[in-house]
Coordinates of C-alpha atoms in Angstrom, one line a residue:
Chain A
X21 CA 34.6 -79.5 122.8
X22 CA 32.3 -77.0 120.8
X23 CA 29.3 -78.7 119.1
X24 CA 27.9 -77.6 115.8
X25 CA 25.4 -75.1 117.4
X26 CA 27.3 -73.4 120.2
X27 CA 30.3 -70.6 119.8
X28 CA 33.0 -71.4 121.6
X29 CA 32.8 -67.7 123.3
X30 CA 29.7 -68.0 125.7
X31 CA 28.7 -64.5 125.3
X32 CA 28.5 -64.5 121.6
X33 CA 26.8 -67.9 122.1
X34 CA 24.1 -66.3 124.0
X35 CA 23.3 -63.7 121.3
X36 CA 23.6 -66.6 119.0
X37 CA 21.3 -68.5 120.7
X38 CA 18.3 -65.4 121.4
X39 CA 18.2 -64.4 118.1
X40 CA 18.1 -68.3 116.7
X41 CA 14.7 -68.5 118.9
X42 CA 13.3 -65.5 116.8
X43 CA 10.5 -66.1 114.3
X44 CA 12.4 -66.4 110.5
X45 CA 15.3 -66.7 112.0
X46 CA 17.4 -70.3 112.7
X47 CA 20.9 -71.2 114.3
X48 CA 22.9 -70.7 111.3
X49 CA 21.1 -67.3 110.0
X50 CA 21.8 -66.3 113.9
X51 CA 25.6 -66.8 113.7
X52 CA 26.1 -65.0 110.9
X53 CA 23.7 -61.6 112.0
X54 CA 25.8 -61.7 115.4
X55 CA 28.9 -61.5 113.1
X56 CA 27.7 -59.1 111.1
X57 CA 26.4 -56.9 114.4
X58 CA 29.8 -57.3 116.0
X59 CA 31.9 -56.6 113.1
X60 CA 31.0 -54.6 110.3
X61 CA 27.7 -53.1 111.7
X62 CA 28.3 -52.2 114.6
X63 CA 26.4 -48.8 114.6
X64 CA 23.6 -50.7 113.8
X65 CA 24.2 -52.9 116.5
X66 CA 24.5 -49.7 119.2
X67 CA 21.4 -48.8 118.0
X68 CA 19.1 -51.7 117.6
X69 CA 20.4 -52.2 121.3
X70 CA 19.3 -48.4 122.6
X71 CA 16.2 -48.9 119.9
X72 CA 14.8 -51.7 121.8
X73 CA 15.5 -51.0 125.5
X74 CA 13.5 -47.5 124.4
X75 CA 10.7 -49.2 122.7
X76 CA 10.4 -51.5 125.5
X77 CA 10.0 -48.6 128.0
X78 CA 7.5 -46.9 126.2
X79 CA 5.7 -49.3 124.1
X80 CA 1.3 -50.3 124.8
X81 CA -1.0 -51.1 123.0
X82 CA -2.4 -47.3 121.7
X83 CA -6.0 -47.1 123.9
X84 CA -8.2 -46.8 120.6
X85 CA -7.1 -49.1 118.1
X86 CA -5.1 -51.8 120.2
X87 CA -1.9 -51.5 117.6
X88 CA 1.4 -51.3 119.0
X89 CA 2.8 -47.7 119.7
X90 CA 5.7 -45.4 121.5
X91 CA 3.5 -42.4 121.3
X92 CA 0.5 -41.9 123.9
X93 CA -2.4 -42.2 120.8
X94 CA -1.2 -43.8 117.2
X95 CA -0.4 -41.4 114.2
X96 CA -3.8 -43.4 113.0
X97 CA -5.9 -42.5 115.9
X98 CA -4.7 -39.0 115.6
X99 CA -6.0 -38.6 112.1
X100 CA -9.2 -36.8 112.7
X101 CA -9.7 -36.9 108.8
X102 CA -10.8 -40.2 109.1
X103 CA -14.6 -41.4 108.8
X104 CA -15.2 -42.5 112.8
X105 CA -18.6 -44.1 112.0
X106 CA -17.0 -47.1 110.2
X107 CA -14.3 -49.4 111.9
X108 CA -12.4 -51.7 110.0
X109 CA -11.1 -54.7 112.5
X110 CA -7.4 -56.5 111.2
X111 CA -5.2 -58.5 112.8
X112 CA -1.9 -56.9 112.9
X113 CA -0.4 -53.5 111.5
X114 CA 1.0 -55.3 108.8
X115 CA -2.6 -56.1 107.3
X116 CA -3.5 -52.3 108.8
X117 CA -1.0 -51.1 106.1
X118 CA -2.1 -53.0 103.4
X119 CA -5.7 -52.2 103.4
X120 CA -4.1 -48.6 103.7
X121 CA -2.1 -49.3 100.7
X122 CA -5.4 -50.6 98.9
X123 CA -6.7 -46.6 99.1
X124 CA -10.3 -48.0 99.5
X125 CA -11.3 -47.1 103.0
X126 CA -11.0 -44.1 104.9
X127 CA -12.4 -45.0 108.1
X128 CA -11.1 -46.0 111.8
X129 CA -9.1 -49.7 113.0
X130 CA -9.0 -51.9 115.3
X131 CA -5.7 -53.8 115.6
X132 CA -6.4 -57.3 117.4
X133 CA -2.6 -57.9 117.6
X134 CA -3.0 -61.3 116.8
X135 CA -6.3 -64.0 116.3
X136 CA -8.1 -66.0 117.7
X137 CA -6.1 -69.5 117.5
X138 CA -8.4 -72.3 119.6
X139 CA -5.0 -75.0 119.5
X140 CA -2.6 -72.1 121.4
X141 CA -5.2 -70.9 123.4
X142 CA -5.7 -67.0 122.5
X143 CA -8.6 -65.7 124.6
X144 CA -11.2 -62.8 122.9
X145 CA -9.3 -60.5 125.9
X146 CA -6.1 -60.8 124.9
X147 CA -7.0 -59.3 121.0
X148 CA -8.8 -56.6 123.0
X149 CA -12.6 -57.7 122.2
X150 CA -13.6 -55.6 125.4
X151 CA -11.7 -52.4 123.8
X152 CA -13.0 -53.1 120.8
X153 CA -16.8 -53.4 122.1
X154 CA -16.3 -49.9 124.2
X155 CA -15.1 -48.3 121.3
X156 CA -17.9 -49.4 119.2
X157 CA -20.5 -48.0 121.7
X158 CA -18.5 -44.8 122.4
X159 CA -17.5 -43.7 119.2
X160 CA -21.1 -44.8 117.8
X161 CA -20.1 -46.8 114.8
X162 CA -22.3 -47.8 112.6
X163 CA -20.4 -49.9 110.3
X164 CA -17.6 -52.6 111.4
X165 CA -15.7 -54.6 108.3
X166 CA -14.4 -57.7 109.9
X167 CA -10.6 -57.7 107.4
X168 CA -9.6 -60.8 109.1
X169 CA -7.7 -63.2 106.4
X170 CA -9.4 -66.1 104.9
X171 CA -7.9 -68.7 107.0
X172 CA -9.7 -71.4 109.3
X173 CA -8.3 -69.0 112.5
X174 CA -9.5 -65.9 110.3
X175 CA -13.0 -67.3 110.2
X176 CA -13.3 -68.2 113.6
X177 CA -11.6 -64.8 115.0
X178 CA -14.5 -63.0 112.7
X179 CA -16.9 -65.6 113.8
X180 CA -16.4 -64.5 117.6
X181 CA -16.1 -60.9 117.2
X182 CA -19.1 -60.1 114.6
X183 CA -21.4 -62.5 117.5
X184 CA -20.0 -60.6 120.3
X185 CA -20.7 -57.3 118.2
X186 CA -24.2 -58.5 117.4
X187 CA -25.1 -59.5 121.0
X188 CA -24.5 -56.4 122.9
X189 CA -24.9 -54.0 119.4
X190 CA -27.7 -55.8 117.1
X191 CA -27.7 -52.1 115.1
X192 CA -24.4 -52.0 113.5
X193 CA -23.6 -53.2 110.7
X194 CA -21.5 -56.0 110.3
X195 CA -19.6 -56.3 106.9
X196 CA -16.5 -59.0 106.0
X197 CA -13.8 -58.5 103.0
X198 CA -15.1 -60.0 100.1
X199 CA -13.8 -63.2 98.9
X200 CA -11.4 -61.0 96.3
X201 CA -8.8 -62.3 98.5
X202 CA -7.7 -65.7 97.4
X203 CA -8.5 -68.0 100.0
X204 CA -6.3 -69.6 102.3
X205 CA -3.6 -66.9 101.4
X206 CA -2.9 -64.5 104.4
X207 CA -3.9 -60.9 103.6
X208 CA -0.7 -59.1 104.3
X209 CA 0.1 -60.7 101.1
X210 CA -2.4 -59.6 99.1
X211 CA -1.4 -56.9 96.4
X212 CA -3.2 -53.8 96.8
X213 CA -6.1 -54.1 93.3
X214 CA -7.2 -57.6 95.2
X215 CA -7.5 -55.5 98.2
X216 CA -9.2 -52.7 96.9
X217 CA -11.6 -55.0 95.3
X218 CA -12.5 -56.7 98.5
X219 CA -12.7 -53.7 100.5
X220 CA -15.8 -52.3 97.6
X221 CA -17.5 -55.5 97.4
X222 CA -17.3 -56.1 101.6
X223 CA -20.6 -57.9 102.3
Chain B
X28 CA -0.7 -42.0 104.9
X29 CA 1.2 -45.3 105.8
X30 CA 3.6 -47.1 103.2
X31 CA 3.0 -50.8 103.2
X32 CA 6.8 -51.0 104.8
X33 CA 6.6 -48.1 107.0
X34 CA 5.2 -48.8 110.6
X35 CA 3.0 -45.8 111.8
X36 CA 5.0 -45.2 114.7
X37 CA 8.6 -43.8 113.9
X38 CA 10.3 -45.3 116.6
X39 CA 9.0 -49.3 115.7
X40 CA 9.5 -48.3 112.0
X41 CA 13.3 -47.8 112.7
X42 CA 13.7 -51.0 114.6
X43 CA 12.1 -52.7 111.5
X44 CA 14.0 -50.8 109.4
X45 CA 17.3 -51.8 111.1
X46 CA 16.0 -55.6 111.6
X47 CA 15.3 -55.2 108.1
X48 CA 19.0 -54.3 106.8
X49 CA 20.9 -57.6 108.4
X50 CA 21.2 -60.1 106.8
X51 CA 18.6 -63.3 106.2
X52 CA 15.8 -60.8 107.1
X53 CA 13.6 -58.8 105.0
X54 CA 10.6 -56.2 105.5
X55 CA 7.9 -58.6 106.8
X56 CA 10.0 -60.9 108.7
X57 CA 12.1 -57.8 110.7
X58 CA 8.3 -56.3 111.2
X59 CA 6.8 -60.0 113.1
X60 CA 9.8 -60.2 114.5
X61 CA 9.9 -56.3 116.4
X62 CA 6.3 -56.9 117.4
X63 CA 7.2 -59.9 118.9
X64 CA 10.3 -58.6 120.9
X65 CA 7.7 -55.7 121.9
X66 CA 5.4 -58.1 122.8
X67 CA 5.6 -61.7 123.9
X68 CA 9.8 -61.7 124.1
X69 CA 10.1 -58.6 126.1
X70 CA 12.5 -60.3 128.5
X71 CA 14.5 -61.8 125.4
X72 CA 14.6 -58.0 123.8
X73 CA 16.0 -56.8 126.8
X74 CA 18.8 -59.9 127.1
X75 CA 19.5 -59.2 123.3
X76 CA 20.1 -55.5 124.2
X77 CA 21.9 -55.9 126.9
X78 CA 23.9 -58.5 125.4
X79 CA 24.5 -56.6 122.4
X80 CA 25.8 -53.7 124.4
X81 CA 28.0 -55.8 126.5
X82 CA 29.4 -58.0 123.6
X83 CA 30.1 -54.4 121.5
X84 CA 32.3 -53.5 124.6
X85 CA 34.3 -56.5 124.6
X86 CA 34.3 -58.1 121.2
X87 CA 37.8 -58.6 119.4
X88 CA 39.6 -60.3 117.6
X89 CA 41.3 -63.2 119.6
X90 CA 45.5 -62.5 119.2
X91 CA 46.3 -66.0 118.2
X92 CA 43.6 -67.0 116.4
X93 CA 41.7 -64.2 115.0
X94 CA 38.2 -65.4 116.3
X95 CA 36.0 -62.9 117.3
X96 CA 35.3 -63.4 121.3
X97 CA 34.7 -61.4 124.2
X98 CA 37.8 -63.3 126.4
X99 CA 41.4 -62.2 126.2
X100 CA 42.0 -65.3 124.3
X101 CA 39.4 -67.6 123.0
X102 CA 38.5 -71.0 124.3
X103 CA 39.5 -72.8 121.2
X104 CA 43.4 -71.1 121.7
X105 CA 42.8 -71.9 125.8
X106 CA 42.9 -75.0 125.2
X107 CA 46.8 -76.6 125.8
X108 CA 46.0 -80.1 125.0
X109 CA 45.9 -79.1 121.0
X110 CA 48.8 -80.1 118.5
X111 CA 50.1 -76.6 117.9
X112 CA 52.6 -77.9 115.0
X113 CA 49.4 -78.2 112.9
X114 CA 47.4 -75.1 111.7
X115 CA 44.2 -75.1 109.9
X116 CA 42.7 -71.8 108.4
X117 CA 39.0 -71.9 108.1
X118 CA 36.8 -69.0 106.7
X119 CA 34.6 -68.3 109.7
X120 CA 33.5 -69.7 113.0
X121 CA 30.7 -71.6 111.7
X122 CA 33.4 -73.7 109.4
X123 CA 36.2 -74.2 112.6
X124 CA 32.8 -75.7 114.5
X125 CA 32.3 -77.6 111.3
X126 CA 36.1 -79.2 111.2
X127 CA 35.3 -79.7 115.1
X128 CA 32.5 -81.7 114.3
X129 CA 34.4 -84.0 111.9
X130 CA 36.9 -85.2 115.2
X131 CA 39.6 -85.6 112.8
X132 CA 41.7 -83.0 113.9
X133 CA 43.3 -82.1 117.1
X134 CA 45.6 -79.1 115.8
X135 CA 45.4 -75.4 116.0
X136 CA 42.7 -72.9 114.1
X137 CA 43.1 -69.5 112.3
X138 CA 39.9 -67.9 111.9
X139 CA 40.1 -65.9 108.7
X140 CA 36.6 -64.3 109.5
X141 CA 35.8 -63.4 106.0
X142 CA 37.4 -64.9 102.5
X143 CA 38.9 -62.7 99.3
X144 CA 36.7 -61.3 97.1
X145 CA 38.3 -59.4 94.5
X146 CA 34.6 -57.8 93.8
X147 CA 34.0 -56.7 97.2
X148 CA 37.3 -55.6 97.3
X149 CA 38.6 -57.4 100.2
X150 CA 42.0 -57.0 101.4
X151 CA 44.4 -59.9 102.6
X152 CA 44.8 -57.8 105.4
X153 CA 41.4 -57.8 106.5
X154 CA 41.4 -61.6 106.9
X155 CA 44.0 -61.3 109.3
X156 CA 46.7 -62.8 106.9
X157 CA 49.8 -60.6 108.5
X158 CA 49.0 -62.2 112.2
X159 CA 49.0 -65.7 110.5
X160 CA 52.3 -65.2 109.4
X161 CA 53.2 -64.3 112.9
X162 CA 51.8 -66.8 114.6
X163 CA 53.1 -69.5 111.5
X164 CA 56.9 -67.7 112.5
X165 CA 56.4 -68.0 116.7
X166 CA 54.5 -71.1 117.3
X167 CA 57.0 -73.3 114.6
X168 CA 54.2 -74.1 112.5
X169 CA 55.1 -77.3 110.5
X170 CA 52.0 -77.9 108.3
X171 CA 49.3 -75.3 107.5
X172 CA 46.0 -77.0 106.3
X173 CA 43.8 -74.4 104.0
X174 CA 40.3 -75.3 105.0
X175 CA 38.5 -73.0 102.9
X176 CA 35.6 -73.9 100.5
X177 CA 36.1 -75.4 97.1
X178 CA 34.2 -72.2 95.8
X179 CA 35.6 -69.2 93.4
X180 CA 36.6 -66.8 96.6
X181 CA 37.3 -70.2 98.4
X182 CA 40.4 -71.2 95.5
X183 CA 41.3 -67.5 95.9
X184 CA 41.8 -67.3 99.4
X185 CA 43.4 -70.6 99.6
X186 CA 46.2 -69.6 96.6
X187 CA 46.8 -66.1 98.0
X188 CA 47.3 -67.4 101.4
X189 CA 49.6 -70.8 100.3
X190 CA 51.8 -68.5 98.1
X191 CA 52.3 -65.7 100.6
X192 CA 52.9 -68.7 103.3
X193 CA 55.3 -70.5 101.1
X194 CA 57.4 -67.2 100.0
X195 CA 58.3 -66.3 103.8
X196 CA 58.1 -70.0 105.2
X197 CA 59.3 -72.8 102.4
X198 CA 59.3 -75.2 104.7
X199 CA 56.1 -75.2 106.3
X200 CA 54.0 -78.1 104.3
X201 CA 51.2 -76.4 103.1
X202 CA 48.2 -78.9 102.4
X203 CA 44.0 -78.4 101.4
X204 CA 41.7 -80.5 102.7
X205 CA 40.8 -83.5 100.1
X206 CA 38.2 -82.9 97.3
X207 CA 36.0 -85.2 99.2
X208 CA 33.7 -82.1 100.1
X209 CA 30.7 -81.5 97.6
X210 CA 32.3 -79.0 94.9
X211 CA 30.4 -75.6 94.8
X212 CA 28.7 -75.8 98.4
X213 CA 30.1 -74.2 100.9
X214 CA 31.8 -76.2 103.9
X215 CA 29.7 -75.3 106.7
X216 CA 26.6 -77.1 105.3
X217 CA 29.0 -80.4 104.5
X218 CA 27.9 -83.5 106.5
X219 CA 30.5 -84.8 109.4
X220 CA 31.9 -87.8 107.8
X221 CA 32.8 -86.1 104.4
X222 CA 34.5 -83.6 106.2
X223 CA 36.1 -86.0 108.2
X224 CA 37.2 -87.9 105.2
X225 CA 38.3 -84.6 103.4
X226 CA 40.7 -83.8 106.7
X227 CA 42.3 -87.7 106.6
X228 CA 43.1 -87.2 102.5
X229 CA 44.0 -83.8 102.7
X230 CA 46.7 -82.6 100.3

């Protein structure tokens, strides 16, 4: 009657199933987190479920930097500390936090929220090249430090965008992490000295 | 300003945090994995929520067999065409669906949901051990098959639950499924066919 995959209760199933199609996460990890959520976490549970249906309601992509955010601008965007001429383009928070981690740059990001992959089809739009291009102009920076990883989708999403920079703004300065990073590693991985490294000898 | 596991905004940084905490998921994979429920699953986030919040409401223990579902009684105990003379005690859901598999048995389930261990500090009671002796007593249970893993906690739980059986009910037959499962791994990763041959030379 059941087969090896499917919980004999259909709505425990369904959770079963949802969070088995998550990224890191496969049927048998799946069972045992639904378990767990309906068992002996079960405050976590009631609040990963309010948590979400929030986040979903006020979640966008903050109108400066592109990142993911509840608030109207990003606790980044907000920090008028920061150096606005330089702009230091990554592709997801996670890589955001670890050149913050690295202590070697002070200025302004742009989040693309992904890269540009030619085999699934992202387009330049969807990692917010036109927000990033408007920003550019408005903000008048001067210096933009492509921190896209050193991977074959890396190179080509910092291929596009420093062109598409260059095009419409031939006067800024267009810089790439150095090759500190080891290659073919992705940069959220990195440990902060690499980084740091990278970040001072950006050509 | 930013930790490298601290999302700059507070509300996504407790979602990772709490993805974080279950089990099978770390910091980086509980952060991909909110930006993609914010992102490109939004309508799975919202199922999961909802489904979370639904299950919470309705989840219990089934009376007869100890599952968790969200029915008054689970399909598995639904189901009249099963040999209710035999019993078979498995550890957790994932190991009845396991013995399912094998097709070598057609009798009844208890669904410990959890094994001893003496470290953790869990209680007989907790694994439900109280309504198997009830439902041993009211259904005439004739022959009690211990499915639990041939690991440490696995022995335990089988010994505590075969002597307790044996000092209310000395006539109930009380067997273990055969050594033919792989010593030291645990019974939900064991292939069909040795658990099918472990059920036929059970003793």
């Amino acid at each position: 009657m059941a087969s090896n995959s499917i919980h004999p209760d259909s709505r425990i199933a369904r959770l079963e199933e949802l969070f088995a199609s998550l990224p890191g996460l496969g049927p048998r990890s799946a069972a045992r987190l639904v378990s767990e959520l309906l068992t002996a976490r079960r405050g976590e549970a009631h609040e990963i479920a309010a948590g979400l249906e929030t986040a979903l309601k006020l979640v966008h992509h903050c109108p400066r930097c592109h990142t993911l955010t509840t608030d109207p601008v990003c606790s980044f965007c907000r920090d008028a500390s920061r150096d606005k001429t330089r702009l230091c383009v990554v592709e997801s928070v996670a890589d955001q936090k670890a050149v913050e981690a690295s202590i070697a740059y002070q200025g302004g990001y742009f989040v693309l929220m992904g890269r540009i992959n030619p085999l699934e089809g992202t387009e330049p739009e969807a990692l917010g090249v036109p927000q990033l291009l408007r920003r550019v102009k408005e903000e008048g920076v001067s210096e933009l430090i492509l921190a896209t990883s050193y991977t074959p989708e890396g190179d080509v999403t910092a291929h596009l965008i420093a062109s598409t920079v260059r095009k419409h703004f031939p006067e800024v300065r267009i810089t790439r992490l150095s090759k500190g990073l080891p290659s073919g590693v992705e940069l959220e991985y990195a440990d902060a000295a690499s980084i740091a490294s990278a970040v001072i000898e950006r050509r």
